[in-house]
Tab-separated table of C-alpha atoms and ligand atoms in Angstrom:
chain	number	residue	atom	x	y	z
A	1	UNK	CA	0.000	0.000	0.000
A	2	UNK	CA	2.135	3.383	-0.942
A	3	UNK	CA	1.746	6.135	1.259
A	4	UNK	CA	-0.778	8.868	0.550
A	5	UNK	CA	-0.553	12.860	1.152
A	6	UNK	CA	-3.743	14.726	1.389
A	7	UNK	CA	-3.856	17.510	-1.459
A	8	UNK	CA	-6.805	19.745	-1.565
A	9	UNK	CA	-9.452	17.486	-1.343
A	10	UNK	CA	-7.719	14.208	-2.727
A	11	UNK	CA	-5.681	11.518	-1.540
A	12	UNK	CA	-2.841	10.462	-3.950
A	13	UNK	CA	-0.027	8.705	-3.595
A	14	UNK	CA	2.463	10.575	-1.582
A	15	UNK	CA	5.112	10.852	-5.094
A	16	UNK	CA	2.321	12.571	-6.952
A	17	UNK	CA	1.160	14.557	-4.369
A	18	UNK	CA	1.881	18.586	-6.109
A	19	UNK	CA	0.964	21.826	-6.302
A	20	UNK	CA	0.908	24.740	-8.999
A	21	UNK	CA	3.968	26.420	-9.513
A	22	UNK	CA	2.361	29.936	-8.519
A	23	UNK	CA	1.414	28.571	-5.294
A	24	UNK	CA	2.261	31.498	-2.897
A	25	UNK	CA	3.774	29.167	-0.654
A	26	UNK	CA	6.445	28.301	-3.199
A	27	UNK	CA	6.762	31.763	-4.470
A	28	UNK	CA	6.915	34.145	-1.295
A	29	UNK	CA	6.692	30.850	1.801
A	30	UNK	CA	3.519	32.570	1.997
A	31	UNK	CA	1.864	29.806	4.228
A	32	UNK	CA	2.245	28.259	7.787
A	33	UNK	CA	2.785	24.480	9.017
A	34	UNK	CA	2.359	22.580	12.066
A	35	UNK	CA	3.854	19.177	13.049
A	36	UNK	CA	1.355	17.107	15.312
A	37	UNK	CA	3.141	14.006	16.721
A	38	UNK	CA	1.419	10.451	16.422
A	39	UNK	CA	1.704	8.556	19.577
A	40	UNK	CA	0.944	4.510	18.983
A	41	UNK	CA	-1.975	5.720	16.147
A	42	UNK	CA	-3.464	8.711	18.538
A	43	UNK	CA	-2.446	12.501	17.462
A	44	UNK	CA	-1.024	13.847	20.730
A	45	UNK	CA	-2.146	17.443	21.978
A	46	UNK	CA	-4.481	17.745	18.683
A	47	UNK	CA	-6.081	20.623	19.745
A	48	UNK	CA	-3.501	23.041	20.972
A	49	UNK	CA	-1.585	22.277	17.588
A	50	UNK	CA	-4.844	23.436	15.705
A	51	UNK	CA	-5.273	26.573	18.360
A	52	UNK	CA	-1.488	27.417	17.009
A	53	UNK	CA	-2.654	26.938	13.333
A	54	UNK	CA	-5.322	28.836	13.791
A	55	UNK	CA	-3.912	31.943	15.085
A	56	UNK	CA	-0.904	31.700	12.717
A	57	UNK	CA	-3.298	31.651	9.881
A	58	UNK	CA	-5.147	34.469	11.717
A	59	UNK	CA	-2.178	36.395	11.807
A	60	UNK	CA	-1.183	36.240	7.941
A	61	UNK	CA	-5.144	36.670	7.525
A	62	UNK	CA	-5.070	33.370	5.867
A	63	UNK	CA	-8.901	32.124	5.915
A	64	UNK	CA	-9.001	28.213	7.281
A	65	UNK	CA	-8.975	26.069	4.977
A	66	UNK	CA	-11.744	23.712	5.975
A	67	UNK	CA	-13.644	23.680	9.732
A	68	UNK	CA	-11.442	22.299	11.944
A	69	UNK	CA	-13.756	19.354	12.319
A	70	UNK	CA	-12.387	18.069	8.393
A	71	UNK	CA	-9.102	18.938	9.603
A	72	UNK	CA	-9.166	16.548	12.017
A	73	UNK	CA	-11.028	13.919	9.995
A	74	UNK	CA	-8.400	14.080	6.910
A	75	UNK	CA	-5.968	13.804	9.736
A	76	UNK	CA	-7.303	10.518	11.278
A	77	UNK	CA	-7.701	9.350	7.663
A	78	UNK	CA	-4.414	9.783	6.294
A	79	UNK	CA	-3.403	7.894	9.848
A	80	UNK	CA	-5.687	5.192	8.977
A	81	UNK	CA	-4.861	4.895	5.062
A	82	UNK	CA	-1.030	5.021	6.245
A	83	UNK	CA	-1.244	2.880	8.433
A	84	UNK	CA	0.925	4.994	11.160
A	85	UNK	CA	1.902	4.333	14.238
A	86	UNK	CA	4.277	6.590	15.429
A	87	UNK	CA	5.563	9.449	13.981
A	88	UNK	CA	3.607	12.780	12.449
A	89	UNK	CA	1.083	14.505	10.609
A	90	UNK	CA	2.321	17.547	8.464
A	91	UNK	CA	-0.531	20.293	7.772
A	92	UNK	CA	0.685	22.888	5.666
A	93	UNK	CA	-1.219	25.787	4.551
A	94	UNK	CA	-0.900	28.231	2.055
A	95	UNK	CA	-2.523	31.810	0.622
A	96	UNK	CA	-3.040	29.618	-2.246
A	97	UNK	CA	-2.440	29.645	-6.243
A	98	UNK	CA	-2.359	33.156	-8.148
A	99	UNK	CA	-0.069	35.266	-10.997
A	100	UNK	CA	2.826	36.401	-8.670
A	101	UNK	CA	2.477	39.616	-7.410
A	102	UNK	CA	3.748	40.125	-3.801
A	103	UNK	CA	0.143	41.677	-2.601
A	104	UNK	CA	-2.578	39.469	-1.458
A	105	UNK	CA	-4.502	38.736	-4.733
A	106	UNK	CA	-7.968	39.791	-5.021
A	107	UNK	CA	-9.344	35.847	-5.238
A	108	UNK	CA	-7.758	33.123	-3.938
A	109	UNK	CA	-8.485	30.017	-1.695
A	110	UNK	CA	-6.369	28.832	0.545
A	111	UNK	CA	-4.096	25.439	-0.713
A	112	UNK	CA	-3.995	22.450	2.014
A	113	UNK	CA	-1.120	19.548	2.215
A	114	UNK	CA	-1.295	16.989	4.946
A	115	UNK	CA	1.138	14.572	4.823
A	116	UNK	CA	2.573	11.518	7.411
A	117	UNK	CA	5.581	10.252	8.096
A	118	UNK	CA	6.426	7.380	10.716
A	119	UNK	CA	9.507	7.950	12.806
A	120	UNK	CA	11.869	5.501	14.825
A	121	UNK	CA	11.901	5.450	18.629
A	122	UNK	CA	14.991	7.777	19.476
A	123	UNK	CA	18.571	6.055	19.270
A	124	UNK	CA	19.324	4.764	23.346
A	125	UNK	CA	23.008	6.769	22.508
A	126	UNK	CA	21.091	9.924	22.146
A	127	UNK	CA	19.163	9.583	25.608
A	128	UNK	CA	22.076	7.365	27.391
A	129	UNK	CA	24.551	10.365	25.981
A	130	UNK	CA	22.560	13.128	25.305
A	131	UNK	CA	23.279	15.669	22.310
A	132	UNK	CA	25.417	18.724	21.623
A	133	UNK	CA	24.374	21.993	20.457
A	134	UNK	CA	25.910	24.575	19.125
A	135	UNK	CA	25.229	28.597	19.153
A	136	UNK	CA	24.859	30.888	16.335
A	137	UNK	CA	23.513	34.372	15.740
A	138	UNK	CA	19.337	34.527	15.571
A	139	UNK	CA	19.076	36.172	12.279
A	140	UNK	CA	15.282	35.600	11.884
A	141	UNK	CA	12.418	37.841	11.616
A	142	UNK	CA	10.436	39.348	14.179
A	143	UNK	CA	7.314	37.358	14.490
A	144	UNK	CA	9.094	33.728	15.178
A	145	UNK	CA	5.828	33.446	17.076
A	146	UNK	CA	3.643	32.792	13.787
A	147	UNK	CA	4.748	29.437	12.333
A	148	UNK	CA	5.570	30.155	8.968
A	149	UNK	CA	7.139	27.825	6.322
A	150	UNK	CA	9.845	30.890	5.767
A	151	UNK	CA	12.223	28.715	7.824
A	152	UNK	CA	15.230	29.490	5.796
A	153	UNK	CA	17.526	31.447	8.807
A	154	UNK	CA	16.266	27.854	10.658
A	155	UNK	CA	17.593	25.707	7.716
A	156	UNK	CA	21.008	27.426	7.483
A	157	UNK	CA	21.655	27.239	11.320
A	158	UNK	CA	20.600	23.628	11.333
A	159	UNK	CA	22.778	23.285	8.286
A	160	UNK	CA	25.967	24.741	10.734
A	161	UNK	CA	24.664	22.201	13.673
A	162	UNK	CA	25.151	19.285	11.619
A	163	UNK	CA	28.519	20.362	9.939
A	164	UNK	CA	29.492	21.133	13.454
A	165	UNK	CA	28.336	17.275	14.389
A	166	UNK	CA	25.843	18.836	16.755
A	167	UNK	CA	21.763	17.942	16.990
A	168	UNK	CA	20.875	21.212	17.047
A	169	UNK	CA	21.484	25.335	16.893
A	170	UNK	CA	20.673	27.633	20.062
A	171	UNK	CA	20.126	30.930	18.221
A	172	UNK	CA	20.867	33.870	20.478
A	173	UNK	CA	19.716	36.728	20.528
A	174	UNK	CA	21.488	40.917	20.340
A	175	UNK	CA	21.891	41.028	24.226
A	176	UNK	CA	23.433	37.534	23.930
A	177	UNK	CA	20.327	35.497	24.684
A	178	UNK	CA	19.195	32.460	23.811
A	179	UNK	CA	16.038	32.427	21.506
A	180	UNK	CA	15.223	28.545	20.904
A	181	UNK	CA	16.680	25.933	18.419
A	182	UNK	CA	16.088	25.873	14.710
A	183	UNK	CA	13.099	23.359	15.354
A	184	UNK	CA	13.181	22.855	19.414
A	185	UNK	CA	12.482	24.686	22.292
A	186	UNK	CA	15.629	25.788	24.586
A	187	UNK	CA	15.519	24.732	28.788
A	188	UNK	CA	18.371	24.583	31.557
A	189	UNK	CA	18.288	23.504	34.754
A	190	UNK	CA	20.053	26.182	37.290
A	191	UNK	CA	22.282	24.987	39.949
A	192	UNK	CA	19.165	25.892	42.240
A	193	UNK	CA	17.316	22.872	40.477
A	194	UNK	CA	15.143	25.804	38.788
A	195	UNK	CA	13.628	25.018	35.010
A	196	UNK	CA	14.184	27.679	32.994
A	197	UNK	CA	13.017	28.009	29.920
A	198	UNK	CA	12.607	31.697	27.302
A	199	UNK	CA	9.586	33.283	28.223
A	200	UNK	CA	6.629	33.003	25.016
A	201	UNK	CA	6.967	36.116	23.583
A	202	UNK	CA	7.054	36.984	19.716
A	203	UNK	CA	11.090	36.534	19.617
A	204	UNK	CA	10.279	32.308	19.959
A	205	UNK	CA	7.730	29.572	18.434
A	206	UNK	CA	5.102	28.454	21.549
A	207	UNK	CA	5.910	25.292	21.469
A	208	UNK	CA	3.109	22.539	22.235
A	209	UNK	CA	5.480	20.378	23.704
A	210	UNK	CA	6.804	23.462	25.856
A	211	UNK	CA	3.227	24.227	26.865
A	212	UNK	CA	2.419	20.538	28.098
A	213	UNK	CA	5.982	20.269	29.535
A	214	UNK	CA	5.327	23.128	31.568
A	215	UNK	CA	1.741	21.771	32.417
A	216	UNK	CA	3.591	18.315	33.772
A	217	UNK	CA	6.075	20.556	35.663
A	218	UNK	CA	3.619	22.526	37.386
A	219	UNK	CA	1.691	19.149	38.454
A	220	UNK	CA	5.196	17.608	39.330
A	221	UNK	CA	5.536	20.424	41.969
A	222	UNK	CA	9.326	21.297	40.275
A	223	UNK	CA	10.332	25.352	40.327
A	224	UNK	CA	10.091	26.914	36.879
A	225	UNK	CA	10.486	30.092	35.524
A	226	UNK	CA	9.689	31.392	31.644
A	227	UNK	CA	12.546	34.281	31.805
A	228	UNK	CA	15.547	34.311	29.069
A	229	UNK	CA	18.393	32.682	30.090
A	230	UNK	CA	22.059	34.283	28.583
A	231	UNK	CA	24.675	31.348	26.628
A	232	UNK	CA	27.058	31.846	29.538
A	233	UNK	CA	24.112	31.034	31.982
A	234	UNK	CA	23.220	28.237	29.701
A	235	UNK	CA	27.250	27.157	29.459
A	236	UNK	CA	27.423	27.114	33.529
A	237	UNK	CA	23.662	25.250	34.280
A	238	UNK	CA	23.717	22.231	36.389
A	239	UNK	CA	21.577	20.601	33.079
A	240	UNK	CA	20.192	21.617	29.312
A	241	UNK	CA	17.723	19.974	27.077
A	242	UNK	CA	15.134	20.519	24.647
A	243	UNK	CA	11.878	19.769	23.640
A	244	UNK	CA	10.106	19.554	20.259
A	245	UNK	CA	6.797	17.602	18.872
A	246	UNK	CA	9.910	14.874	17.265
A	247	UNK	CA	12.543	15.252	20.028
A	248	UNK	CA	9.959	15.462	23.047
A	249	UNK	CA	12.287	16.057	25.735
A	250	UNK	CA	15.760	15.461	24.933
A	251	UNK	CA	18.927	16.051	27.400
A	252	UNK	CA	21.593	18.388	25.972
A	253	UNK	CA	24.942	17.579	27.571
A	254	UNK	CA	27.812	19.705	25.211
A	255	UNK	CA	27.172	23.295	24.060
A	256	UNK	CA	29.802	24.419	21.950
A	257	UNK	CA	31.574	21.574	22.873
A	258	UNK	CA	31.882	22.202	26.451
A	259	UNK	CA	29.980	20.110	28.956
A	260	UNK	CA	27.224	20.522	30.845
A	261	UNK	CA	27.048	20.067	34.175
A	262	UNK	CA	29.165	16.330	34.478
A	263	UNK	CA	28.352	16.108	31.021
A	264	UNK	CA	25.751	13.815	31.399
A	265	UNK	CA	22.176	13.896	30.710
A	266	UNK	CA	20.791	15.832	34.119
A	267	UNK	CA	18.237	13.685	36.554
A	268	UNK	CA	15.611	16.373	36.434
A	269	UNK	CA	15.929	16.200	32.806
A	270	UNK	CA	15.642	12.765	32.482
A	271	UNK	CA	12.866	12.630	34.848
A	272	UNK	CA	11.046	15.529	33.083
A	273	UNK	CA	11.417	12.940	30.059
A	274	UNK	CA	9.926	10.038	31.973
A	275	UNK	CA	6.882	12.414	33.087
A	276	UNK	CA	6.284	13.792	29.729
A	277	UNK	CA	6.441	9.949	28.197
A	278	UNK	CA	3.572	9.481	30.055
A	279	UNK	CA	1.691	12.574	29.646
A	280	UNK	CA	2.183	11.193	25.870
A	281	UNK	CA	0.928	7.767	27.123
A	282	UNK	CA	-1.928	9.561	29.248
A	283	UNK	CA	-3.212	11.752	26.198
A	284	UNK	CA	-3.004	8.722	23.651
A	285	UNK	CA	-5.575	6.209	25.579
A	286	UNK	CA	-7.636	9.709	25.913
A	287	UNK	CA	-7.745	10.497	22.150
A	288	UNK	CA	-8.014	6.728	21.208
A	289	UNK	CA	-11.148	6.272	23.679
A	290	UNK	CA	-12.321	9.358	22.642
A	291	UNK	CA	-12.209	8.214	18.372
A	292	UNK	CA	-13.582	4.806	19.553
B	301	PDD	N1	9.351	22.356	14.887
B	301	PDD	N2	10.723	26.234	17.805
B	301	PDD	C1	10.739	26.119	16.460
B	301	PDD	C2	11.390	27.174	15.660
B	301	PDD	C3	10.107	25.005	15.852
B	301	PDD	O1	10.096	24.897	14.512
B	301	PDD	C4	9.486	24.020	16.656
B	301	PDD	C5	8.785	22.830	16.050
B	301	PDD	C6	9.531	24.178	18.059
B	301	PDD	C7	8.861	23.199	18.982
B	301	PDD	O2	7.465	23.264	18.848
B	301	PDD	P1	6.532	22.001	19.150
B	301	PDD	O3	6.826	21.579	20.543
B	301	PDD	O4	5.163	22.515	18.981
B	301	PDD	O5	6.925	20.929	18.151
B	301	PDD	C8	10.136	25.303	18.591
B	301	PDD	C9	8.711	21.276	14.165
B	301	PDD	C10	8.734	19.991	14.936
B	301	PDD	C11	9.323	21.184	12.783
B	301	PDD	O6	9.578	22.255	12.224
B	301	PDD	O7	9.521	20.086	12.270
């Protein structure tokens, strides 16, 4: 059975799936995406990830593309048709199709992608070792909040990461700050046992795994705070890691090379990991009872 992608109304095999070449999402990455993970068949945290799609399409006055109750159903299809497990559902959304011209032409309808893609459990090395990072200039726009396919500043740091033989790039920011990764949130753990991660603000994506993290913290009873933390402060924490819809929570033990901490993934980090595996666990009976 091939794969299939979901393109604007029709199901085709996920080779063929296309669109026009004056699609303004090609033309001027005049669209947004979001990444929902697939946990054992269920989509985890469905709902926040449409909130998010929602008010990035809100804030590019992109209309919706269908109610939000198709959205989900071409979601639980393409799981179904696919087959998937584990892994993600890819919604991308664009202005749509029109003669380029940078201003929003006069009639258009939006153009809709879904797509799914299965995904291995994480190498042990990567949670037995944790992963390096590197840090690099944030040369990004000013709305990193909205989450736009115009992810080329991401794609060139992440591009440095791996020729650096890192996982990922901590952009910083003009006061020497660290923003987030290229696709993951940023956290340390202080030397007072303190969470930290960058306050949501319009300088970082929200991300739904940094939202539900934060959720589990607060029921774990652990000290947080949402403040930006500096590289040097980041450099000299007892513990780093990071957290995206793919990596969920992932320890961070080297940034630019030096260690962090003993250089080993951090207890509350790896405990954080453990809670948030179940939170996954938690929300997937939920959802699947919910589509019984
Ligand atoms: N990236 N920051 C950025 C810039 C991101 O692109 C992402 C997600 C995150 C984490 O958000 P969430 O927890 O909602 O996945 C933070 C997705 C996974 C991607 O681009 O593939």
């Amino acid at each position: 059975m091939p794969r299939l992608a979901y393109v604007n109304g029709r199901y085709l095999p996920h080779r063929q799936g296309a669109v026009h070449i004056e699609d303004r999402g090609f033309q001027f990455a005049d669209g947004v995406y979001e990444v929902v993970p697939v946990y054992q068949g269920s989509l985890i945290d469905e709902e926040p990830h449409l909130d998010r799609l929602e008010r990035s399409l809100r804030e590019l006055r992109i209309p919706m593309p269908a109610g939000r109750a198709t959205l989900k159903l071409i979601a639980r299809e393409l799981i179904r048709r696919n087959d998937l497990r584990t892994g993600l559902v890819y919604m991308q959304v664009t202005r749509g199709t029109a003669p380029r011209e940078h201003s929003f032409p006069a009639k258009v309808s939006p153009t809709l992608v879904m797509t799914t893609r299965q995904t291995k459990p994480h190498r042990e090395a990567l949670l037995r070792d944790g992963v390096s990072v590197i840090t690099a200039p944030d040369i990004r726009w000013r709305r990193c909040d909205i989450k736009s396919v115009a992810l080329l500043a991401n794609v060139l740091v992440k591009q440095k990461a791996v020729e650096a033989g890192a996982y990922e790039a901590w952009q910083v920011d003009d006061q020497g700050r660290v923003t987030e990764g290229s696709s993951t949130n940023a956290w340390i753990v202080t030397n007072e046992n303190m969470v930290v991660t960058r306050d949501a603000s319009q300088a970082i994506l929200n991300g739904i795994t940094r939202l539900s993290l934060l959720k589990v913290i607060r029921a774990a009873g652990y000290e947080f705070a949402e403040r930006p933390f500096t590289v040097a402060e980041a450099k000299s924490a007892r513990e780093a890691f990071l957290t995206s819809s793919t990596s969920y929570v992932m320890p961070v033990t080297r940034i630019d090379g030096a260690p962090i901490g003993d250089g080993r993934p951090g207890a509350l980090t790896m405990a954080l990991r453990q809670n948030y595996m179940a939170y996954m666990a938690d929300r997937q009976e939920a959802a699947a009872g919910q589509d019984a």
